[in-house]
Amino acid sequence: MTLYQALADRLQGLIRDQVYPVGSRLPGVRLLSEQHDVSVSTAVNACRELEQRGVLEARPRSGYYVRQPALARKPPRVARAGYKPRRITGQERVLQILQSVKDPGVVNLGAAVPAPEFMPVAAMERVYHSVLREERRRCVGYEFPPGAPELRTQIARRLASLQCDVSPDEVLITNSCQESVSIALKLITSPGDTVAIESPTYYGLLQVIESLGLKALEIPTDPEQGISLDALKLALDKWDVSACVVVSNFSNPLGVCLTDEKKQALLALLGKHKVPLVEDDIYGDLPLSGPRPRPLKSWDTQGLVYYCSSSSKTLSAGMRVGWLVPPSSRQERAEYLQFINTVSVNTPAQLALARYLEKGRYEHFLRQLCAEHARGVARMTERVTQLFPMESRVSRPAGGFVLWVELPGEIDTTSLLEKALDAGVSFAPGALFSASGKFANCLRMNCAVKWDNGVEQALITLSRLL
């Protein structure tokens, strides 16, 4: 945390404690610098930070004043339990949303793709140049499964810091977290089998389930507590479930993180029924506050967990490098499945990622990135609260960078999307996040955007369409 961010946190605490009540004027930046023993530039940056957070407002030639906080909204409601396993339908809309990311006339609030400003572009450019210069002969060849040993070592070290006892030989490099999930499900299911999933869940998982000929069994998921273990227990008692897929840390689209106690209870429940767990931990490095949570994998003593992740949400979406840690008994089969999928993962990308991690700057970068996401989520929450209908409900994500909004029941966000795209705004309609078309009145918004007048106008446009 930088000095100005620490000062901003301190001032926000004073505002919260009513030392500076709503409507009051903060001391001038020179006086603030003297009171808190910092430079004037640090005081200025701290006030600007609080302005971005929506805590202060700047009045010309007058100073900074404490803003009236936006009226807090209730969290979205928990969906009803899925009645039975079902086939996946209605995912064709996804490609349209993703294609809008590249349209310069559309403000991307739909795809969960961070803007380039959130990625270490210059640092990645430097490591790519060094890899291509020093490993040129290796870069033009295949790096057959399980992948580059340097990268597998770095990932194993990272997992060791999260209390996961994993050796580099157990790490399989893949083309994405989604490919990791796909390979894991191929290892433990056959066409027609049933997979228990969170509801709502990431639409990419639904596409994988559909492509493998599987059925999805939706388990109600609370926006603040996570997947319902009671509902999961009832489902396991009633149905022949072959696998369970969970985003344990900062799920997409709710941003909820399971507590350590709940993670252990989930593993115990699945272990009792001998149901393997596919853990998607792609957002685990992105808490909006506090420490990085442990993966479910760290408590796995029965070989139940197939751990999946990637660098797409933190370092480079275009790098397309992920990893899978299956139980050791399935390692050889997993490597073969990855080989027949794509033969190899991009060699320069593997080596560049390994080199970046070797330099030891990843944790420092993550601290800055998480602070940026916290600001983005807070800012988006505030504007949605101000602009959207009063009956709307808004998620309170603990991590990641997406916001889940439940609109009044009569609003169909799939139909709304057509009008929004015509007006130059994209979002992800809620029905995409359900195997049965639930959440028709919900939408997901990407907060990892470069905030400018275009984003502000896009939100105003969307609110008018409501």
Coordinates of C-alpha atoms in Angstrom, one line a residue, residues 77-94 195 197-207 209-210 215-221 252-254 404 413-414 428-444:
R77 CA -31.9 -13.0 -3.6
V78 CA -30.9 -16.7 -3.5
A79 CA -32.2 -18.7 -6.4
R80 CA -34.6 -21.7 -5.9
A81 CA -33.0 -25.1 -5.9
G82 CA -32.7 -26.9 -9.2
Y83 CA -35.4 -29.5 -9.5
K84 CA -33.4 -32.0 -11.5
P85 CA -30.3 -32.3 -13.7
R86 CA -30.7 -30.8 -17.1
R87 CA -29.0 -30.2 -20.4
I88 CA -27.5 -26.8 -21.1
T89 CA -29.2 -24.5 -23.7
G90 CA -29.1 -20.8 -24.7
Q91 CA -25.4 -20.1 -24.6
E92 CA -25.1 -18.8 -28.1
R93 CA -25.4 -15.2 -26.9
V94 CA -21.9 -15.4 -25.2
V195 CA -22.4 -32.3 -12.4
I197 CA -22.7 -26.5 -9.9
E198 CA -23.2 -23.2 -8.1
S199 CA -26.3 -21.2 -9.2
P200 CA -25.6 -18.6 -10.6
T201 CA -22.3 -19.9 -12.1
Y202 CA -19.8 -18.8 -14.8
Y203 CA -21.3 -19.3 -18.3
G204 CA -17.9 -20.7 -19.5
L205 CA -18.5 -23.7 -17.2
L206 CA -21.9 -24.2 -18.7
Q207 CA -20.4 -24.3 -22.1
I209 CA -20.7 -29.0 -19.5
E210 CA -22.7 -28.7 -22.7
K215 CA -26.1 -32.5 -17.3
A216 CA -26.0 -29.6 -14.8
L217 CA -27.6 -29.7 -11.3
E218 CA -27.9 -26.2 -10.0
I219 CA -27.3 -25.7 -6.3
P220 CA -28.6 -22.4 -4.7
T221 CA -25.7 -20.1 -3.9
N252 CA -18.1 -15.5 -10.8
P253 CA -20.6 -13.7 -10.9
L254 CA -21.3 -13.2 -7.1
W404 CA -24.0 -8.8 -10.0
T413 CA -32.0 -8.4 -19.3
T414 CA -31.7 -10.6 -22.4
A428 CA -23.8 -10.0 -19.5
P429 CA -27.5 -10.9 -19.1
G430 CA -28.3 -13.1 -16.1
A431 CA -29.9 -16.0 -17.9
L432 CA -26.5 -16.9 -19.3
F433 CA -25.4 -17.9 -15.8
S434 CA -28.0 -20.6 -15.3
A435 CA -28.6 -24.0 -16.9
S436 CA -32.3 -23.4 -16.7
G437 CA -32.5 -19.8 -17.7
K438 CA -32.9 -18.4 -14.1
F439 CA -31.9 -14.9 -13.3
A440 CA -33.6 -13.3 -16.3
N441 CA -33.9 -10.0 -14.4
C442 CA -30.2 -10.0 -13.4
L443 CA -27.0 -8.8 -15.1
R444 CA -23.3 -8.9 -14.5

